Coordinates of C-alpha atoms in Angstrom, one line a residue:
X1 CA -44.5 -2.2 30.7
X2 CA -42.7 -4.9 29.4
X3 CA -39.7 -4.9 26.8
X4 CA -40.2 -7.1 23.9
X5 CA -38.1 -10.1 23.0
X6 CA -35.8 -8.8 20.5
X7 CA -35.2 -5.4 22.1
X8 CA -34.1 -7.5 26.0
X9 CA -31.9 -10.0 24.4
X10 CA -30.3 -6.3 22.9
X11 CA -30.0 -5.4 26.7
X12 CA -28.7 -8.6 27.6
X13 CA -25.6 -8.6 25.1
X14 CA -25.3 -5.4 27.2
X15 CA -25.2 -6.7 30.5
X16 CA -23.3 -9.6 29.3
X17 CA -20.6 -7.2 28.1
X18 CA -20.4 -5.3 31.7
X19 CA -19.9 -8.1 33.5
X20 CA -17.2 -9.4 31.7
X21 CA -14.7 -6.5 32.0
X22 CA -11.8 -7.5 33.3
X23 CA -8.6 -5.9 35.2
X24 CA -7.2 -5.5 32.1
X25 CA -3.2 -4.0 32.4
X26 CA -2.9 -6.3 35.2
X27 CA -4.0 -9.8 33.9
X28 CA -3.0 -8.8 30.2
X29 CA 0.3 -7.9 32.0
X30 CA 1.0 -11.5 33.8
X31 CA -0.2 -13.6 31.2
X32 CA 1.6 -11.9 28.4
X33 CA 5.0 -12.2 30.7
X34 CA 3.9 -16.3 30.7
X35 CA 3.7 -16.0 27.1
X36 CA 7.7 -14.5 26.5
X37 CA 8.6 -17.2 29.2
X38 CA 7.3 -20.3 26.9
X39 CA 8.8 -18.7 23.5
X40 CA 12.2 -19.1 22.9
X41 CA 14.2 -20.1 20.0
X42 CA 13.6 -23.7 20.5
X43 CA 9.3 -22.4 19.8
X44 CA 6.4 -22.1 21.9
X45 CA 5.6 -24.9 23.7
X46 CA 1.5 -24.3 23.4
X47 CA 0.2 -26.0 21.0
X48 CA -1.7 -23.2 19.1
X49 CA -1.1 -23.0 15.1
X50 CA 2.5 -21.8 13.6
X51 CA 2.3 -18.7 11.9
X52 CA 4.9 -17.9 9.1
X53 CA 6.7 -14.1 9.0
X54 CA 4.3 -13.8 5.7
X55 CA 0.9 -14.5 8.2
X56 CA 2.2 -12.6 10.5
X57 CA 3.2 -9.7 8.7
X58 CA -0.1 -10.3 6.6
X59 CA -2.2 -9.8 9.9
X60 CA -0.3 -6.8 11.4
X61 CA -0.8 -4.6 7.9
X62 CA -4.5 -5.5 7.6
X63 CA -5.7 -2.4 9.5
X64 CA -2.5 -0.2 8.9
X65 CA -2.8 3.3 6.8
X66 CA -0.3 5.7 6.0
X67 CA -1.9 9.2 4.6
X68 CA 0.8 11.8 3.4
X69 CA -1.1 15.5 3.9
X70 CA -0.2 17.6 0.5
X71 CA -0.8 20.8 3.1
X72 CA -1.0 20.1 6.0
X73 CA 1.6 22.9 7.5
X74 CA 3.0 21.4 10.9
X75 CA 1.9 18.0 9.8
X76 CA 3.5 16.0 7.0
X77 CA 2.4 13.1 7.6
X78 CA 0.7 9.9 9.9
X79 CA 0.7 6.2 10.1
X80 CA -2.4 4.7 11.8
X81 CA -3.3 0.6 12.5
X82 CA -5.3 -1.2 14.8
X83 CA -4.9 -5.1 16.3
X84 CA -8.2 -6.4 17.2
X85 CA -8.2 -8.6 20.8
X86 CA -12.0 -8.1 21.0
X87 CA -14.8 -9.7 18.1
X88 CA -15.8 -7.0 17.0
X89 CA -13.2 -4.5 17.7
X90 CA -14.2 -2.1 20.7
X91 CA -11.3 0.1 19.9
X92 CA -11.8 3.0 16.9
X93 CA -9.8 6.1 15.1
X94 CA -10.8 9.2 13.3
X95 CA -8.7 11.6 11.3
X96 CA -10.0 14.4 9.8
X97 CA -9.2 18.1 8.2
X98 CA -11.2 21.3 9.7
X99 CA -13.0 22.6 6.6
X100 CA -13.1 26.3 7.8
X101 CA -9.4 26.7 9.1
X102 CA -6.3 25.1 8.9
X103 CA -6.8 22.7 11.9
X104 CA -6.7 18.7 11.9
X105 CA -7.8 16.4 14.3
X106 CA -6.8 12.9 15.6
X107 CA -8.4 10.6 18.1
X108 CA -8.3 6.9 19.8
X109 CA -11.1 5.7 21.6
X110 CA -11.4 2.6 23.2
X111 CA -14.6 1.4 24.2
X112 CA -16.1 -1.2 26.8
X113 CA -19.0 -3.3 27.6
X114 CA -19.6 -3.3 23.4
X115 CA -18.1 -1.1 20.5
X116 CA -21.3 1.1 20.3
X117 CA -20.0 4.0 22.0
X118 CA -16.9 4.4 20.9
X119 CA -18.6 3.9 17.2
X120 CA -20.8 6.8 18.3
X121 CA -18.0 8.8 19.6
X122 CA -15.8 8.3 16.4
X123 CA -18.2 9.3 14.3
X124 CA -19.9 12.5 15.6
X125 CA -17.1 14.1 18.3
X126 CA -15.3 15.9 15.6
X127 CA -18.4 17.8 14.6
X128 CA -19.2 19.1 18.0
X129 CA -15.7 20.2 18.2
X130 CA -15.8 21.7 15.1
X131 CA -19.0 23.5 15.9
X132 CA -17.3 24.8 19.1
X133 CA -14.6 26.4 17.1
X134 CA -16.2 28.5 14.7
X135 CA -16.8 31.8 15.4
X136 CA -20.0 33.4 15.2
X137 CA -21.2 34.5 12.1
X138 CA -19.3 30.8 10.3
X139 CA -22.0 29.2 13.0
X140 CA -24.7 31.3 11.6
X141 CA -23.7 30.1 8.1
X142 CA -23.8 26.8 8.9
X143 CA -27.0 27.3 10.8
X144 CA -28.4 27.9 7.4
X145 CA -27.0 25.3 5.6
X146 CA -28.5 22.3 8.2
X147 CA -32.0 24.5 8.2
X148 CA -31.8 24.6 4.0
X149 CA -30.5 20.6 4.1
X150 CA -27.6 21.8 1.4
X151 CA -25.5 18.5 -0.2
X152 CA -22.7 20.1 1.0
X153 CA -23.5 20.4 4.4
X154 CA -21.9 17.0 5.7
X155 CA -18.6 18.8 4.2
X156 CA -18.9 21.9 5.8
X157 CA -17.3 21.3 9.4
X158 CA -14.9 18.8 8.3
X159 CA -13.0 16.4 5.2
X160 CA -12.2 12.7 6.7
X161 CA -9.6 10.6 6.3
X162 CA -11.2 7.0 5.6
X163 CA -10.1 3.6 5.9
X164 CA -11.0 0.9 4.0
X165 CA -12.6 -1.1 7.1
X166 CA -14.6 2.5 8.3
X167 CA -18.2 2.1 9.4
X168 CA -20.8 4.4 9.9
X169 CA -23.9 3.9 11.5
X170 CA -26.4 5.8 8.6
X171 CA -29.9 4.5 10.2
X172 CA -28.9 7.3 13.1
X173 CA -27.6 10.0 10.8
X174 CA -30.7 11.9 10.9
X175 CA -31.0 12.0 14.5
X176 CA -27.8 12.8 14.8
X177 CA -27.5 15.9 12.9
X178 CA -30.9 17.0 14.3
X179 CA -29.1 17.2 17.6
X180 CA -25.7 18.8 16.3
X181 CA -28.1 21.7 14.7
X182 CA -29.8 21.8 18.3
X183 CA -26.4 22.2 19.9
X184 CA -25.7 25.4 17.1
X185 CA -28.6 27.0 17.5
X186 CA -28.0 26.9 21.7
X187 CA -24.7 28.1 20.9
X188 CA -26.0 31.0 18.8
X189 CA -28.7 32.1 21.1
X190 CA -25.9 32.3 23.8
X191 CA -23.3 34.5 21.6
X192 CA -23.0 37.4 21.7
X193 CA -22.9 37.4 17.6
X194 CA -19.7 39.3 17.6
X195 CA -16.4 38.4 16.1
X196 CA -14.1 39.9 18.1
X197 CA -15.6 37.8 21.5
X198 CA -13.5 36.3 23.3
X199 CA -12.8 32.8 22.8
X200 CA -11.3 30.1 24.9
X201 CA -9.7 26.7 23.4
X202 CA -10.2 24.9 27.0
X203 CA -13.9 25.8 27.2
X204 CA -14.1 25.1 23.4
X205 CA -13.5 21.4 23.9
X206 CA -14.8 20.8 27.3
X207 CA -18.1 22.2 25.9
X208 CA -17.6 19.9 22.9
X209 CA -17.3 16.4 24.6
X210 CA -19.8 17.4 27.5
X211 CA -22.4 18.2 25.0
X212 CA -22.2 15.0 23.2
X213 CA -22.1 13.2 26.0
X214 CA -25.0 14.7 27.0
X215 CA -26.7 14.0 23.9
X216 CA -25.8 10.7 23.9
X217 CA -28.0 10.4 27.4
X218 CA -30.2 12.2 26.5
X219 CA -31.4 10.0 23.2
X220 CA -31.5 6.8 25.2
X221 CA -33.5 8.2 28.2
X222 CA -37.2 6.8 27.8
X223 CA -39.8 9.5 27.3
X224 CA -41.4 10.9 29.3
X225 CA -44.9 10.4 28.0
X226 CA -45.0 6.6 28.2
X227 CA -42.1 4.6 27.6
X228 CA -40.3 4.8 24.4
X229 CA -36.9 2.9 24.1
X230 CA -34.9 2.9 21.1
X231 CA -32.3 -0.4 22.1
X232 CA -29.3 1.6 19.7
X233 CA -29.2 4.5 21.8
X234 CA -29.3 2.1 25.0
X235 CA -26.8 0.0 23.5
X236 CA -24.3 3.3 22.8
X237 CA -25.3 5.0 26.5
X238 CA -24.9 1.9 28.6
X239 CA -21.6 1.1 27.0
X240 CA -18.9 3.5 27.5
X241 CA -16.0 4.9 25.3
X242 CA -12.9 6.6 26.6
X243 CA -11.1 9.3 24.4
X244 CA -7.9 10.8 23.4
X245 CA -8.1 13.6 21.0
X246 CA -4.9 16.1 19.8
X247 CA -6.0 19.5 17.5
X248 CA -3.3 20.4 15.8
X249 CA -3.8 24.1 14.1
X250 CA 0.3 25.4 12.9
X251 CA 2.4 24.9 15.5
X252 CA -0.4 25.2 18.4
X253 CA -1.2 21.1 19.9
X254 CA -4.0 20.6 22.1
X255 CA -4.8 17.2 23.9
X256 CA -8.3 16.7 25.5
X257 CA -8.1 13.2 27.0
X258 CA -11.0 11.7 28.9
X259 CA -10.0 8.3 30.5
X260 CA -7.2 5.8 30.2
X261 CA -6.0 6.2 26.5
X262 CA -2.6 8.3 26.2
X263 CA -1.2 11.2 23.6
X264 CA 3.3 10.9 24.2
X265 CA 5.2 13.3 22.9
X266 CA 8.4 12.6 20.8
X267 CA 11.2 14.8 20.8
X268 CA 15.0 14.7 19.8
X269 CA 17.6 16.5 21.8
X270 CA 20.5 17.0 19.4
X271 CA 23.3 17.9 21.6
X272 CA 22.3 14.6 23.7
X273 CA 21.9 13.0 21.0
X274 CA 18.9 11.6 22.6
X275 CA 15.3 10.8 22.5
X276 CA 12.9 12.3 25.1
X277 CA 8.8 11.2 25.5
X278 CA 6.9 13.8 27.3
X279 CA 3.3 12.5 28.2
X280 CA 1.0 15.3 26.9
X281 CA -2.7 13.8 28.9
X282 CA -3.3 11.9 32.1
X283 CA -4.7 8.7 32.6
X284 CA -8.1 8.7 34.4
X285 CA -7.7 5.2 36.9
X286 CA -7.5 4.6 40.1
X287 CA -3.4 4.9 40.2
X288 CA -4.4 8.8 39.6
X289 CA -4.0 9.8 42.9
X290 CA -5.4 13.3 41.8
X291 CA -8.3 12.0 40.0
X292 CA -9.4 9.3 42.7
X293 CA -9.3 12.4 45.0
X294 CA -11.2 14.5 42.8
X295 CA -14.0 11.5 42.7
X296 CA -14.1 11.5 46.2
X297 CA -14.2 14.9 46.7
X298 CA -17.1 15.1 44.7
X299 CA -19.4 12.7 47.2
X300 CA -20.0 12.5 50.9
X301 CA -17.4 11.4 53.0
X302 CA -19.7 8.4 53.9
X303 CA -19.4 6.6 50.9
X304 CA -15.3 7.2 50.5
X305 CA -14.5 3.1 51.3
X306 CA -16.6 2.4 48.0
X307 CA -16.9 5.5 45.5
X308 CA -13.2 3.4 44.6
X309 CA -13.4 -0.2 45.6
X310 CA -10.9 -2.5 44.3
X311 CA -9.1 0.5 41.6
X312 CA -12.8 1.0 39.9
X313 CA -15.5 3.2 40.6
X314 CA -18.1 1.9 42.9
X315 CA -16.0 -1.7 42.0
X316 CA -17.1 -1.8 38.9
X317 CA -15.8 0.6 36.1
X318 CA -11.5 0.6 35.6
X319 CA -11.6 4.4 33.0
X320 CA -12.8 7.1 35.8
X321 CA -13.9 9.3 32.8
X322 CA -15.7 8.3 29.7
X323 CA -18.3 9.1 27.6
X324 CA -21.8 6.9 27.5
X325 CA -21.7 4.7 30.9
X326 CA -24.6 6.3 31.8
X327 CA -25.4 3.8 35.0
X328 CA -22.7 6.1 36.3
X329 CA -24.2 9.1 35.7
X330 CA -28.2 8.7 35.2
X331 CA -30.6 10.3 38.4
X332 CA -31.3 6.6 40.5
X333 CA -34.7 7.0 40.0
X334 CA -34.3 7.3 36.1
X335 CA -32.4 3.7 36.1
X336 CA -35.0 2.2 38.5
X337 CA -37.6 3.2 35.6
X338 CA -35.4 1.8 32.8
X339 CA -35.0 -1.6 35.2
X340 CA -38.6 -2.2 35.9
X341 CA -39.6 -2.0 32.1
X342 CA -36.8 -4.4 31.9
X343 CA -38.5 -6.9 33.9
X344 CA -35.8 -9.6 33.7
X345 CA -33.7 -11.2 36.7
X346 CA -30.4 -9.1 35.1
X347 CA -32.1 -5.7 35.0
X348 CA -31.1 -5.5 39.0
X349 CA -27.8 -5.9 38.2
X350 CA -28.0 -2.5 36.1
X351 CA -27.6 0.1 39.2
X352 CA -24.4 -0.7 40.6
X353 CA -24.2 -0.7 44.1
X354 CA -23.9 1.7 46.5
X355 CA -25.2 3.9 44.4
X356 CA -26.4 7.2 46.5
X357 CA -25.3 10.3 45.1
X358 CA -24.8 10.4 41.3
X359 CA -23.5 11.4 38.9
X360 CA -20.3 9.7 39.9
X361 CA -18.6 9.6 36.0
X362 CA -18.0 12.5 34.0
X363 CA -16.2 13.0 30.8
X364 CA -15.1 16.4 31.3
X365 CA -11.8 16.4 29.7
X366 CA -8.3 17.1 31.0
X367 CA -7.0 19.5 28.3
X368 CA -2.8 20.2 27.5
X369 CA -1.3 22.7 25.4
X370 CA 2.0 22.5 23.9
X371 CA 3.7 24.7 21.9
X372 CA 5.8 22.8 18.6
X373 CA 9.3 23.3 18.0
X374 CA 12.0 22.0 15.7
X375 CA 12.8 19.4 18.2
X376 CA 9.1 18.1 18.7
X377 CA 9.6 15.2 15.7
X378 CA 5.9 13.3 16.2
X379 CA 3.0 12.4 18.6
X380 CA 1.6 9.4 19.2
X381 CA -2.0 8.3 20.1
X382 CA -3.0 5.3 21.5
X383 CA -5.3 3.3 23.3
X384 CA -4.0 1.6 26.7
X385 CA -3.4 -2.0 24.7
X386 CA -0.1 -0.8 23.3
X387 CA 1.0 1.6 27.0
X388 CA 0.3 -2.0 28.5
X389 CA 3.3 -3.6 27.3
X390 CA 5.0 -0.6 26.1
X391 CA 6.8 2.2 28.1
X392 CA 6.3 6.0 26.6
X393 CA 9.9 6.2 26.4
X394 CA 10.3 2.9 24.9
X395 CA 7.6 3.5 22.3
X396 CA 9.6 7.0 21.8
X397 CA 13.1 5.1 21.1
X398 CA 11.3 2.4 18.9
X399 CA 9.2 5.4 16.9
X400 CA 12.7 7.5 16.6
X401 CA 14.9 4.5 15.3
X402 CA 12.2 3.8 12.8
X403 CA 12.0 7.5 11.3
X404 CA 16.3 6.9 10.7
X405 CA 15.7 3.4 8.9
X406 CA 12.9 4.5 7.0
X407 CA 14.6 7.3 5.2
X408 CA 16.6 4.9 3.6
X409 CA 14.3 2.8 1.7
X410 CA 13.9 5.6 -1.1
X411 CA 17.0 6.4 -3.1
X412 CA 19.1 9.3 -2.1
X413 CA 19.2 12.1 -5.1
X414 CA 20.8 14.8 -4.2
X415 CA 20.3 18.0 -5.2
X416 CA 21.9 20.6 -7.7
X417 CA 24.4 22.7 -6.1
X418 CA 24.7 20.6 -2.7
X419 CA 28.4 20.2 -1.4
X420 CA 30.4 17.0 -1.4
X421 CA 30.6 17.3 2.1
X422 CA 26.8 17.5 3.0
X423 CA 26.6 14.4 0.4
X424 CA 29.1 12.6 2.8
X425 CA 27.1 13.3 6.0
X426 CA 23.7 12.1 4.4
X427 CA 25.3 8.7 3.2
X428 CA 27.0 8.2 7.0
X429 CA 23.2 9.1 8.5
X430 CA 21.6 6.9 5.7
X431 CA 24.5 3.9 6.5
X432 CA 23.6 4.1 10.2
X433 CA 19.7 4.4 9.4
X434 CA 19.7 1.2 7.2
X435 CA 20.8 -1.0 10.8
X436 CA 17.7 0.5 11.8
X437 CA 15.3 -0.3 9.0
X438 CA 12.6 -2.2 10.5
X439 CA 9.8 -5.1 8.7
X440 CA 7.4 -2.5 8.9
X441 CA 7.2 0.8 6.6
X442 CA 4.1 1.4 8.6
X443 CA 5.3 2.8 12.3
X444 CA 2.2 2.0 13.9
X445 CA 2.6 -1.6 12.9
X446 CA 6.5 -1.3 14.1
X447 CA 4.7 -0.1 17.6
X448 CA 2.4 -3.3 17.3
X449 CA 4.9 -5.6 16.3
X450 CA 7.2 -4.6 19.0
X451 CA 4.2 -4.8 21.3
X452 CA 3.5 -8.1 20.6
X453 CA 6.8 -9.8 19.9
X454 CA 9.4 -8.1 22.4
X455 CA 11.5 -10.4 24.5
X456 CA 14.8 -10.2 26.3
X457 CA 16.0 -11.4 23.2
X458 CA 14.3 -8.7 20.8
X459 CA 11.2 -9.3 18.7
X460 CA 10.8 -13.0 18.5
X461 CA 9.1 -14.6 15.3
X462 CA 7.9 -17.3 18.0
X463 CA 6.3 -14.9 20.2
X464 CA 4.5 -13.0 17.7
X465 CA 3.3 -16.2 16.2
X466 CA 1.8 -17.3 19.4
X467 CA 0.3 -13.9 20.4
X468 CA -1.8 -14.0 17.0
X469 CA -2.7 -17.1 17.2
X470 CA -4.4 -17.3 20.5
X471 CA -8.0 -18.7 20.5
X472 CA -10.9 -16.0 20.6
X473 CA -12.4 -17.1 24.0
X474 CA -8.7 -16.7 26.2
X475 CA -7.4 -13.7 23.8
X476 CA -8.3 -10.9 26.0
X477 CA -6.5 -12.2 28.9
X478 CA -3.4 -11.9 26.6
X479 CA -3.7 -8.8 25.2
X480 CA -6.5 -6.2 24.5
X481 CA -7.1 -4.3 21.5
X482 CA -4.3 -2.0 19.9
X483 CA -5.1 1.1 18.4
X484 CA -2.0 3.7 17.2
X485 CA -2.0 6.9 15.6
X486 CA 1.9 8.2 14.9
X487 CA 2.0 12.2 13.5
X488 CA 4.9 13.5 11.9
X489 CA 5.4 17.2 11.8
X490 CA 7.0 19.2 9.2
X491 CA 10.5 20.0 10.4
X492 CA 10.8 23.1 7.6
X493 CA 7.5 24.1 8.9
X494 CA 8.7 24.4 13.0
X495 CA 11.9 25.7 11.9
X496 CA 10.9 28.9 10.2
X497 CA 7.5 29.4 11.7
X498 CA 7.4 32.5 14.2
X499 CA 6.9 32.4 17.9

C-alpha cells in the first residue's frame, strides 16, 4: 500500500533531517575557535552584516523570561532564554507548578532530526510525571475528573509558566489526554489503593518518561488491521528529543536526565570564598565510558565493533538515550512494514544498518538526588549548545558574579533598626558587585552572551556580531541552539528549613 503524496514528502523532511545531523560539539567547537581567531578589535574580517550593541542585545532578549515565584519555598526565582541555530528551533523549555503539592518542575530538551519530539515531550512529560506522583486516592480523583471531562481538568496536575513564543500542538490534545487517562487507570488497577504504600521517587520518574515514550511509539505504529499512518505521530517518533528535568519539592532536588543535555549545580563556599559547580546528571554519548558499556552489554558480543561506530550508535545517532527515535527501538520487522508502504528509494535508508538485535535506545533516565543547603545558591539547565563552548565551572563563575552585580541595580533601603556597621558591609558588597554588573539583567542571556562572545580578550562586540549574523545554511556548523534555565533558591528558606 502506497503512501500518498503529501503524507511521503512529510516522511521525507524526516529523512532529510536524519541525514543531516552532524558531529555537533566537535565541528561547532573548531569552527567557532576560527570565528574568535578572525575577530579582534580591528573587526571581523568576514564579510557578513555589522550588528550594533542595540541588535545585538535586541536579539539575545527576544526569547529571555524572568518569572519571580510569590511562593515558591526553596525557589525564589528563574531566568530562562533560548538562541535559535536551527529554523525552527529544535530546542524547547517547560516550567511549571505541581497543582496537588508544593513541587515545581523545570526542563530542557533538545531535539534532532525536526522539533516534533521535543514539542511533544515539552508539552505532555510533566503530566505523566505528575500522574506518577500522586498518591492513590488524588489519582482516583483525577480519574474522575478526565472520565466527567471537568473544565478544570487541564489545571488539575499542573499551573504553567508561559512564554510569549509557547506553542502547543491542540489538533493532538484529545489523543493525548486519552492516553494520559489510559496510563491512570493502568496505574490504578496496579495500586494497591492504599495511602500509606510505599512510594519510590526513582521508579516515579523512570515510570514517567518510559511510559510516554512508549506512548509516543505506540501512536505512530501502523495498525494492525490495515495500515493506518497518521504522518504527526511519525514525524514526533522518528525524530528524537533528549531531556533534562530537576523536581524541586522544599529542599529535596531530583535530576532525571536522558541524553546529552546537563543540570550543574552552583554553590558558594564562604570560607574559600569560592565558587564550586557540581554536575548533578550524566551525559549519555559515546565519551561515557559507562554508558557505551552499558550499550554493549546489552547486545551480543558479535555486533560490539558497530553497536558504537564512529561515537554514535550503530554510526548514526550522537544522544545514546532519548525519547522518540524509534528506528532505534522499533521490532525490525515493524520498520520493514513501515518502509515497504513507503515505497520510495529513501525508505531503505530508514533501518540503520546492522540492525540485529533491537531495541538498541532507551530513554530510561539516570536519576540524582541532592539534598539543598544554604550554600547551594542556583541550578542551571541547559541544552549541550551552551556546555559546548562553556565549562560547568565557568558557567558557575559567570552565573555567581552576575547574582553580586545584579543586586545593585535596585536601590539599597535599609531597614529600621539595622546597625551602621551592617549598612557599611552592604555598601562594600554592593561597591564590589557594581564591577560586576553585567549588559544583561537576564542571567540566561549573560550565559548566552558569554557563550557567544568570549575571547581571550573577554566578550567582544565583534565576535558576538559575527556569531548572529551568520547565514542560515552555514549557522549550525558555528553553533547549535542554546537553551538555559537558571533557578535561584531562597537563601532564608535553606537556612532555617530542618534536616
Amino acid at each position: 500500500m502506497k503512501i500518498g503524496g503529501v503524507i511521503w514528502r512529510n516522511y521525507r523532511q524526516i529523512w532529510t533531517r536524519l541525514s543531516q545531523l552532524d558531529n555537533g560539539h566537535h565541528k561547532r567547537v573548531v569552527f567557532s575557535q576560527h570565528v574568535a581567531n578572525r575577530c579582534d578589535d580591528a573587526g571581523s574580517t568576514l564579510s557578513y552584516p555589522k550588528l550594533t550593541p542595540q541588535q545585538v542585545s535586541s536579539i539575545l532578549r527576544n526569547n529571555e523570561n524572568t518569572f519571580e515565584l510569590k511562593r515558591g519555598k526553596s525557589v525564589r526565582s528563574f531566568d530562562t532564554n533560548q538562541l535559535a541555530s536551527n529554523d525552527p528551533i529544535e530546542d524547547r523549555r517547560s516550567e511549571a507548578r505541581l497543582t496537588q503539592t508544593d513541587g515545581l518542575m523545570f526542563g530542557v530538551f533538545d531535539g534532532h532530526a525536526g522539533c516534533a519530539c521535543a514539542q511533544a515531550v515539552s508539552e505532555r512529560l510533566f503530566e505523566y510525571i505528575a500522574v506518577s506522583l500522586l498518591p492513590p486516592h488524588l489519582l482516583d480523583e483525577f480519574n474522575h475528573a478526565l472520565k466527567d471531562r471537568l473544565p478544570s481538568v487541564n489545571t488539575w496536575l499542573l499551573n504553567w509558566y508561559r512564554h510569549d513564543n509557547d506553542y502547543f500542538n491542540t489538533s493532538m490534545a484529545s489523543l493525548y489526554r486519552s492516553n494520559l487517562h489510559r496510563y491512570v487507570t493502568e496505574m490504578l488497577s496496579t495500586s494497591c489503593m492504599e495511602d500509606d504504600h510505599e512510594f519510590v521517587m526513582w521508579d516515579a520518574l523512570t515510570s514517567a518518561f518510559v511510559r510516554l515514550d512508549q506512548d509516543i511509539s505506540t501512536e505512530a505504529m501502523p495498525g494492525a488491521n490495515g495500515l493506518v499512518i497518521n504522518p504527526e505521530m511519525i514525524d514526533i517518533a522518528f525524530s528524537g528529543t533528549v531531556a533534562c528535568v530537576a523536581h524541586i519539592d522544599g529542599p529535596h532536588l531530583h535530576i532525571a536526565n536522558s541524553g546529552d543535555s546537563m543540570a550543574v549545580l552552583g554553590s558558594y563556599d564562604e570560607d574559600q570564598n569560592r565558587w564550586h559547580a557540581t554536575e548533578l546528571s550524566k551525559e549519555h554519548n559515546a565519551q561515557n565510558l559507562t554508558e557505551v558499556k552499558r550499550i554493549k552489554d546489552n547486545h551480543p558480543s558479535s555486533e560490539s565493533n558497530f553497536v558504537i561506530k564512529n561515537d554514535r550508535l550503530l554510526g548514526q545517532l550522537a544522544p545514546l538515550r532519548a525519547f522518540g527515535d524509534v528506528r532505534y527501538k522499533w521490532q525490525h520487522a515493524d520498520l520493514k512494514k513501515l518502509t515497504m508502504a513507503m515505497n520510495t528509494p529513501y525508505a531503505q535508508n530508514f533501518i540503520p544498518p546492522n540492525y540485529y538485535t533491537p531495541p538498541y535506545l532507551t530513554v530510561s533516565p539516570e536519576i540524582k538526588y541532592h539534598r539543598l543547603r544554604s550554600q547551594d545558591k542556583f541550578l542551571i539547565l541547559a541544552t549541550d549548545g551552551l556546555w559546548d563552548m562553556l565549562s560547568p565551572d565557568m558557567v558557575i563563575r559567570l552565573v555567581g558574579q552576575h547574582m553580586t552585580g545584579k543586586q545593585t541595580y535596585d536601590p539599597y533601603v535599609p531597614n529600621k533598626g539595622v546597625k551602621l556597621k551592617d549598612i557599611n558591609s552592604v555598601l562594600l558588597k554592593r561597591k564590589s558587585g557594581i564591577e560586576n554588573r553585567a549588559i544583561d539583567k537576564n542571567s540566561a542571556t549573560h550565559l548566552i552572551r558569554n557563550a557567544l562572545g568570549t575571547s581571550e580578550f573577554g566578550v567582544q562586540h565583534n565576535k558576538l556580531s559575527l556569531m548572529l549574523s551568520i547565514p542560515q545554511d552555514i549557522v549550525r556548523l558555528y553553533r547549535d541552539d542554546i537553551t538555559v534555565t537558571v533557578i535561584f533558591f531562597d537563601q532564608d528558606f535553606l537556612r532555617t528549613c530542618p534536616a
